[in-house]
Tab-separated table of N, CA and C in Angstrom:
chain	number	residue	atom	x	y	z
S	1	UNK	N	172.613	104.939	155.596
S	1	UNK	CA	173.732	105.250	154.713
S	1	UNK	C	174.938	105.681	155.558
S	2	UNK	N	176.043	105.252	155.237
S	2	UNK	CA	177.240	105.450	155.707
S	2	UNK	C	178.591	106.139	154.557
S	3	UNK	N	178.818	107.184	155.413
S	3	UNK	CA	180.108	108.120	154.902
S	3	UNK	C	181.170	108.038	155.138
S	4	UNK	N	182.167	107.842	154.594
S	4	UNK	CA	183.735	107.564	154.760
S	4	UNK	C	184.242	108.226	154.597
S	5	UNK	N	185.114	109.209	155.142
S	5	UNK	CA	185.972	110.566	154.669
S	5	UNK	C	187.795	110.201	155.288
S	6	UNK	N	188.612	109.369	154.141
S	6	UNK	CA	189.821	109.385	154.800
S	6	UNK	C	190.627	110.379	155.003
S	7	UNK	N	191.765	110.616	155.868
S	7	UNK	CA	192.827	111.113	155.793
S	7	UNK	C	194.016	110.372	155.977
S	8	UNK	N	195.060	111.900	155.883
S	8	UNK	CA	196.435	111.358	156.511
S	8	UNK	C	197.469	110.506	155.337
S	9	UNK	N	197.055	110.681	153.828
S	9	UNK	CA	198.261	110.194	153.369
S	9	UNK	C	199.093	111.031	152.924
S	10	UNK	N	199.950	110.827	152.173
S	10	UNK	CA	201.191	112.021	151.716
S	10	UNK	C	202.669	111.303	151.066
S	11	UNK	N	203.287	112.237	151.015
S	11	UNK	CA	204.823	111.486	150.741
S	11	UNK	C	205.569	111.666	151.504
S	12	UNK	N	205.980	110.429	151.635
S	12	UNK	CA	207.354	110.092	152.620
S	12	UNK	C	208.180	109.524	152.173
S	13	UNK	N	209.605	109.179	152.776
S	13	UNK	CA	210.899	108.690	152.004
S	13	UNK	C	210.706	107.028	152.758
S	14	UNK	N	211.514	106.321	151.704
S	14	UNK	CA	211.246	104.758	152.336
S	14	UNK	C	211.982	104.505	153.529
S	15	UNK	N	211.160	103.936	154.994
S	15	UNK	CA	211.475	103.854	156.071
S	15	UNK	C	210.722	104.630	156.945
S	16	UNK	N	210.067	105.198	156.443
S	16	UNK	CA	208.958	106.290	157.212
S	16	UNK	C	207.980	105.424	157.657
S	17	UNK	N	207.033	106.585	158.219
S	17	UNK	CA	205.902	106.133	158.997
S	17	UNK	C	204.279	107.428	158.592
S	18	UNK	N	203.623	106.354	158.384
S	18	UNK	CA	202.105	107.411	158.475
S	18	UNK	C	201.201	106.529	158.454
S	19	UNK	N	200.440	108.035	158.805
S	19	UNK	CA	198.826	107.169	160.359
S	19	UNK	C	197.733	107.586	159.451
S	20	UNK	N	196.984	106.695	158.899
S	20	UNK	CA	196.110	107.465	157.960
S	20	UNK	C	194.680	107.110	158.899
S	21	UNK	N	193.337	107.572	158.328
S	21	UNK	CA	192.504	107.742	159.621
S	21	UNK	C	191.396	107.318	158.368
S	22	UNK	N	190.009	106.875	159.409
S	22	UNK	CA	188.932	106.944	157.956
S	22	UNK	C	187.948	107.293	159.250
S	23	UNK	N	187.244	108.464	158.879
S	23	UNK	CA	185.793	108.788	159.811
S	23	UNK	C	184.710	108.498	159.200
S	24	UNK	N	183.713	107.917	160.124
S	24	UNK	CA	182.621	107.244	159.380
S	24	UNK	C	181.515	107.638	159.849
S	25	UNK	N	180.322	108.528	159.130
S	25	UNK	CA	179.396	108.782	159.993
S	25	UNK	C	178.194	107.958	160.219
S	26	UNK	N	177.135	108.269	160.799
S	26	UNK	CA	176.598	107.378	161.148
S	26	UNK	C	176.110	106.454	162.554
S	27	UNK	N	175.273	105.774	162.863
S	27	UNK	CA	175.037	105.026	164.175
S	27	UNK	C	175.645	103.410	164.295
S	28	UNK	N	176.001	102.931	163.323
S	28	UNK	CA	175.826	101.594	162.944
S	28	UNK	C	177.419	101.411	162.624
S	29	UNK	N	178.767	102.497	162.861
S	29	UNK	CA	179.883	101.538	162.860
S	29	UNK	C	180.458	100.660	162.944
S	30	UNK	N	179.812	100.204	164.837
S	30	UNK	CA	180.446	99.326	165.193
S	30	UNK	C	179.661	97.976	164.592
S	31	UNK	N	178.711	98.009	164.096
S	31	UNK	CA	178.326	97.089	163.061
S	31	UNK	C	178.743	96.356	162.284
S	32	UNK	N	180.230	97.091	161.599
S	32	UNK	CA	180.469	96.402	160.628
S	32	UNK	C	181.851	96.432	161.011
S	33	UNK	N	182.921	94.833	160.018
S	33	UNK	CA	184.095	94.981	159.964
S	33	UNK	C	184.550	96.507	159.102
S	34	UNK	N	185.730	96.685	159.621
S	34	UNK	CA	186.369	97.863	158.564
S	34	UNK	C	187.074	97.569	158.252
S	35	UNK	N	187.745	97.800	156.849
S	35	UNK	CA	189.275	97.380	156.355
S	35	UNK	C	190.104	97.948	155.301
S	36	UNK	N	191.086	98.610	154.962
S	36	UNK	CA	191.811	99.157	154.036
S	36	UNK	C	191.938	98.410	152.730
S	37	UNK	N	192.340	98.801	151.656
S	37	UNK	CA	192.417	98.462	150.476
S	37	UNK	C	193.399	99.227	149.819
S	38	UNK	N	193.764	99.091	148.909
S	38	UNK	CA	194.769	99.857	147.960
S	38	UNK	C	194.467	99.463	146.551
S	39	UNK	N	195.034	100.803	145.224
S	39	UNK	CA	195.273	100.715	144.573
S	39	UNK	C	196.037	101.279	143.632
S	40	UNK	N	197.487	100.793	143.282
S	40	UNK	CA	198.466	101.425	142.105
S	40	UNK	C	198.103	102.009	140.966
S	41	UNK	N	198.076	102.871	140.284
S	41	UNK	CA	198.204	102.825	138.972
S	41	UNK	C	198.446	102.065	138.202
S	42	UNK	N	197.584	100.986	137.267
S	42	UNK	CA	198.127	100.066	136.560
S	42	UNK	C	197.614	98.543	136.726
S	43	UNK	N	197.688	98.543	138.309
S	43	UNK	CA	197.666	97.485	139.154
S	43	UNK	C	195.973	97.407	139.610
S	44	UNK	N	195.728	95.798	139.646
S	44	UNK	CA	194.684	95.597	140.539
S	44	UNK	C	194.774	96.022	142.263
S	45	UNK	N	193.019	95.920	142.277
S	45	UNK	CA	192.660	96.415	143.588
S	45	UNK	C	193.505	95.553	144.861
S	46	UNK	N	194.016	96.138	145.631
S	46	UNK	CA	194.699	94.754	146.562
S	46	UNK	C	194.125	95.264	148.069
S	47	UNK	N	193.372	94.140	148.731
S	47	UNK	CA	193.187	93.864	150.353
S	47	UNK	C	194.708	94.390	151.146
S	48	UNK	N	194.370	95.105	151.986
S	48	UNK	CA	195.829	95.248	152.946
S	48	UNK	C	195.167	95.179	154.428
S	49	UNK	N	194.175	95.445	155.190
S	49	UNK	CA	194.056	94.937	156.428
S	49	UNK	C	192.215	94.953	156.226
S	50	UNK	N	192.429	94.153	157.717
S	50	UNK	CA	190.572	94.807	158.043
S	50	UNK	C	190.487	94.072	159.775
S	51	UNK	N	190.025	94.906	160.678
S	51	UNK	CA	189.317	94.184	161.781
S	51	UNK	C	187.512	94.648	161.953
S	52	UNK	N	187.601	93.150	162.748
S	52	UNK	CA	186.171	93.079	163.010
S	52	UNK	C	185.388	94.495	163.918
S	53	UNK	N	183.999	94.323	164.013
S	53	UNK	CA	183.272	95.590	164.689
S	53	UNK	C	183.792	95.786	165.946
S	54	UNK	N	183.780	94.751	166.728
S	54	UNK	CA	184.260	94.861	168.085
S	54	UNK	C	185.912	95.296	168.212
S	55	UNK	N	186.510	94.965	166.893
S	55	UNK	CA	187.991	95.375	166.861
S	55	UNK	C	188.965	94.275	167.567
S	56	UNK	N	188.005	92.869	167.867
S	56	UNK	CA	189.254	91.893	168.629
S	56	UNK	C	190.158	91.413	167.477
S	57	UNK	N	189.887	91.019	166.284
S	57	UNK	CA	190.407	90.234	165.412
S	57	UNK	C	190.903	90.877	164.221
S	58	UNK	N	192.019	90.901	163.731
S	58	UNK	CA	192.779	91.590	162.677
S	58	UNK	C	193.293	90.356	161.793
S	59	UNK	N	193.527	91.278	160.894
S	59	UNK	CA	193.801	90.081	159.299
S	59	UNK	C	194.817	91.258	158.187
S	60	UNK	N	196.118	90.522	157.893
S	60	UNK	CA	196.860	91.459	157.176
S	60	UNK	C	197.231	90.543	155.481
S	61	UNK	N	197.320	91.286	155.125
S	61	UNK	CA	197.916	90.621	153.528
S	61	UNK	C	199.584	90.636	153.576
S	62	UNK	N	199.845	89.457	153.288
S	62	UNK	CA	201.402	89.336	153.669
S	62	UNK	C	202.022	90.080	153.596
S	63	UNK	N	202.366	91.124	152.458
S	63	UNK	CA	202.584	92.556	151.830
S	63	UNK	C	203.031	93.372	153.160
S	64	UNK	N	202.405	93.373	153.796
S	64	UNK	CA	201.934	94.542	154.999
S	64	UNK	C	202.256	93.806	156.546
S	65	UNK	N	202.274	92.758	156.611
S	65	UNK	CA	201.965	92.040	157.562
S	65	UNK	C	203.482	92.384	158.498
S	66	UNK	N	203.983	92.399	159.731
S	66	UNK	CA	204.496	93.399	160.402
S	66	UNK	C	204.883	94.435	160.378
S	67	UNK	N	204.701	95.390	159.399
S	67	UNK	CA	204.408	96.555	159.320
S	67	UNK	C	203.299	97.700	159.704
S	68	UNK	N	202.123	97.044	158.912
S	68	UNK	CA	200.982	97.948	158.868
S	68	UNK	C	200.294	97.198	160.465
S	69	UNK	N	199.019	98.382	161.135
S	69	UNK	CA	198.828	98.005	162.181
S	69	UNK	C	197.185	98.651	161.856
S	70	UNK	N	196.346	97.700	161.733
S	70	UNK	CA	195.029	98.361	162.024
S	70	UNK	C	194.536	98.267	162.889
S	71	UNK	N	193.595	99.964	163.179
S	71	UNK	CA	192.772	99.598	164.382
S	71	UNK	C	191.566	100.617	164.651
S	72	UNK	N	190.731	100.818	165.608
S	72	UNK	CA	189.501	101.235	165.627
S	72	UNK	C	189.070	101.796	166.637
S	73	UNK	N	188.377	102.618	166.564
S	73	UNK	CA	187.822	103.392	168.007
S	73	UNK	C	186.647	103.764	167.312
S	74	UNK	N	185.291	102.845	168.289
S	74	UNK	CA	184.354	102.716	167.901
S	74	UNK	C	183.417	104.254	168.254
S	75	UNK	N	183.842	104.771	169.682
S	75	UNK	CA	183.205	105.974	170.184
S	75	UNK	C	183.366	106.704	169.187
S	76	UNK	N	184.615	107.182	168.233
S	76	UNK	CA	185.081	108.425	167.265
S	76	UNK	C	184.551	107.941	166.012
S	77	UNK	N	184.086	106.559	166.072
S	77	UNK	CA	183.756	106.348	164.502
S	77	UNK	C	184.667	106.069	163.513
S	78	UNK	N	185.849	106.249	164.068
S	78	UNK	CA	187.305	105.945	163.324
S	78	UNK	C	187.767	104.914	163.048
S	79	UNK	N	188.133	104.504	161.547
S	79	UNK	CA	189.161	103.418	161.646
S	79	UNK	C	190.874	103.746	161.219
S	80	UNK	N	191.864	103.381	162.086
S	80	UNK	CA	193.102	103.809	161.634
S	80	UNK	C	193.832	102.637	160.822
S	81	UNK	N	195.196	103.095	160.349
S	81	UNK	CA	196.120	102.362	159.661
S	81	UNK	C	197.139	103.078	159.760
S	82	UNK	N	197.787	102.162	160.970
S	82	UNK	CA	199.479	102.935	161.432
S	82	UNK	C	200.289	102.112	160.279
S	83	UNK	N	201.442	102.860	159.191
S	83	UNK	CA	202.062	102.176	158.436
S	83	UNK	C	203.395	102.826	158.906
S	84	UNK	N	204.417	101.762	158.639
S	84	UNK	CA	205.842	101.550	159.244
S	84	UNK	C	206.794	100.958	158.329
S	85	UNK	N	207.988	101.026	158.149
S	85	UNK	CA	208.632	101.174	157.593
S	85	UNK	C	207.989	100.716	155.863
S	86	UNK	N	208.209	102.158	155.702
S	86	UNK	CA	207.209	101.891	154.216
S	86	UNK	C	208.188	101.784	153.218
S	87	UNK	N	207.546	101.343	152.191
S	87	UNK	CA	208.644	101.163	151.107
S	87	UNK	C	207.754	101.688	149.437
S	88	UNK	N	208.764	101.553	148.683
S	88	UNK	CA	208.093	102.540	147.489
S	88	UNK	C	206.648	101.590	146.795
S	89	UNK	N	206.581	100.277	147.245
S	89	UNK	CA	205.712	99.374	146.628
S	89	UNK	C	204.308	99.659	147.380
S	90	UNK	N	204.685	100.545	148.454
S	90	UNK	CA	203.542	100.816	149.728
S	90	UNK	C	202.505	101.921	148.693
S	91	UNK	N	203.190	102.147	147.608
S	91	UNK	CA	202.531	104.012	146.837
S	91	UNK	C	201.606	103.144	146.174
S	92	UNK	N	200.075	103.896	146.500
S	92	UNK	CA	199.129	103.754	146.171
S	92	UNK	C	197.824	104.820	146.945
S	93	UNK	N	196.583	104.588	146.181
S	93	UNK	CA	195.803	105.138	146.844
S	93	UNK	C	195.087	104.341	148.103
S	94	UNK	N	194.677	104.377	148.679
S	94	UNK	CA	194.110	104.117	150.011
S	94	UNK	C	192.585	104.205	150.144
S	95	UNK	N	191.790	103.652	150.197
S	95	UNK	CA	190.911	103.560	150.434
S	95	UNK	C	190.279	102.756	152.019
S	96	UNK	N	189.371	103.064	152.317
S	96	UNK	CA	188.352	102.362	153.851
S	96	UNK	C	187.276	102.043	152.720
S	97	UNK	N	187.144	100.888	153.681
S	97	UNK	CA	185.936	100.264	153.251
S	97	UNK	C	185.395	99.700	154.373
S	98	UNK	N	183.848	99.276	154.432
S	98	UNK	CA	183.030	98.587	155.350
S	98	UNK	C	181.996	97.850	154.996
S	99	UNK	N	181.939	96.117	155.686
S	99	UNK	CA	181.371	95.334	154.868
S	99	UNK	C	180.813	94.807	156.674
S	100	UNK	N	179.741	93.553	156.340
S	100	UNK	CA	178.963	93.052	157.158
S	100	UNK	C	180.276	91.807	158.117
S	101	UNK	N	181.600	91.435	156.977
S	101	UNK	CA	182.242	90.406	158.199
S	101	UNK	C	183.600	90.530	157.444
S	102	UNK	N	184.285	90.417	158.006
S	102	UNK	CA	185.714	90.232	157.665
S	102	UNK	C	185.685	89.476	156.382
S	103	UNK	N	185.320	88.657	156.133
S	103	UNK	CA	185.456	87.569	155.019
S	103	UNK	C	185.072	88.572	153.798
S	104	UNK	N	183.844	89.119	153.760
S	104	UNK	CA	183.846	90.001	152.642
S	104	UNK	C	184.674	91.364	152.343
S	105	UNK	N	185.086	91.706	153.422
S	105	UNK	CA	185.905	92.881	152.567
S	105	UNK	C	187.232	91.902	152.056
S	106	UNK	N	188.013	90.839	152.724
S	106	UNK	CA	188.698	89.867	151.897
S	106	UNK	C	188.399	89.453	150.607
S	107	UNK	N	187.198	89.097	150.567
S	107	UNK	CA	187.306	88.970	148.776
S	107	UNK	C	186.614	89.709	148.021
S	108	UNK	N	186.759	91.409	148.539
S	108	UNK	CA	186.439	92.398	147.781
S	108	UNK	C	185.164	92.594	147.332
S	109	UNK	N	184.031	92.325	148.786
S	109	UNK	CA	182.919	92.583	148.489
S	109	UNK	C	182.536	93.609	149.690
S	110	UNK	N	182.182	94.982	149.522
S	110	UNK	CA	182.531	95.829	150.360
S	110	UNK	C	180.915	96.836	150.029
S	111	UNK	N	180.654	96.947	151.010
S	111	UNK	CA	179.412	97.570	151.222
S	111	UNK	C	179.198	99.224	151.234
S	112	UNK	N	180.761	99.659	152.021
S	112	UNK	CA	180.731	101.125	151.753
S	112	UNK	C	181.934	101.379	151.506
S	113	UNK	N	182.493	101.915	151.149
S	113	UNK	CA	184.024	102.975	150.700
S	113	UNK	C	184.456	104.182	150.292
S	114	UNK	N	185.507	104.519	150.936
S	114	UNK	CA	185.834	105.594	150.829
S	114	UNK	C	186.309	106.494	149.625
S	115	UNK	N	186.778	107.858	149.371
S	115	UNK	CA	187.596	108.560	147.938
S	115	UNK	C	188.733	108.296	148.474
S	116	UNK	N	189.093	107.823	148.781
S	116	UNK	CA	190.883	107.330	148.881
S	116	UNK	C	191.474	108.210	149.538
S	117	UNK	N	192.721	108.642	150.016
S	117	UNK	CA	194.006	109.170	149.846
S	117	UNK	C	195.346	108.534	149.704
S	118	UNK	N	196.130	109.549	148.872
S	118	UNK	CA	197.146	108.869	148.432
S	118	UNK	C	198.046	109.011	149.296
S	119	UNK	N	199.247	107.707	148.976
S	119	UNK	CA	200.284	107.680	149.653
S	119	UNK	C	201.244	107.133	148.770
S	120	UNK	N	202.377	108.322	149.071
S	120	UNK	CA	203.617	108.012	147.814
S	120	UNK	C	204.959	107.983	148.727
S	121	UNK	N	205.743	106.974	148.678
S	121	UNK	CA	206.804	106.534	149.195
S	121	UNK	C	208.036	106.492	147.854
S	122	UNK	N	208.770	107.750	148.583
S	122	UNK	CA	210.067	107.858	147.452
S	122	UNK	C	211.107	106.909	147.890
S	123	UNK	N	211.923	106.169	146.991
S	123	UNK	CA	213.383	105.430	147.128
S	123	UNK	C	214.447	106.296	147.859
């Protein structure tokens, strides 16, 4: 069994920056892809990054795509999500998730996940 405990979201004004973190306990991290997710109020669940166990290969949802920066440090168990110039469409909750390959946390088949934290981006 694997535990996900995120941090690091909050409010910021649009153009900001925040580093949100997901710790995962456990032996078997580097096992699996990891990858972020989001969700609005209102709105369906939406994919926003994920890299593989080894951490060579990254995948962004256009949304995000030179902005957001995922990445991993397998020793700490950590997966991060550096976000950059954010904008108010960025406000949502946040979730980590961890699945057996990249392809499944893409079409939202996700093996473990996190309680979210939120992130609210004012105009």
């Amino acid at each position: 069994q694997v535990q996900l405990v995120e941090s690091g979201g909050g409010l910021v004004q649009a153009g900001g920056s925040l580093r949100l973190s997901c710790a995962a306990s456990g032996r078997t991290f580097r096992n699996y892809a990891a990858g972020w997710i989001r969700q609005a109020p209102g709105k369906e669940r939406e994919f926003v990054a994920v890299v593989t166990g080894g951490g060579s290969i990254t995948t962004y949802a256009d949304a995000v795509k030179g902005r957001f920066t995922i990445s991993r440090d397998n020793a700490k168990n950590t997966v991060y999500l550096q976000m950059n110039s954010l904008k108010p469409e960025d406000t949502a909750e946040y979730h980590c998730v961890l699945s057996p390959t990249n392809g499944r946390i893409r079409s939202g088949d996700y093996e473990y996940w996190g309680q979210g934290t939120q992130v609210t981006v004012s105009s």
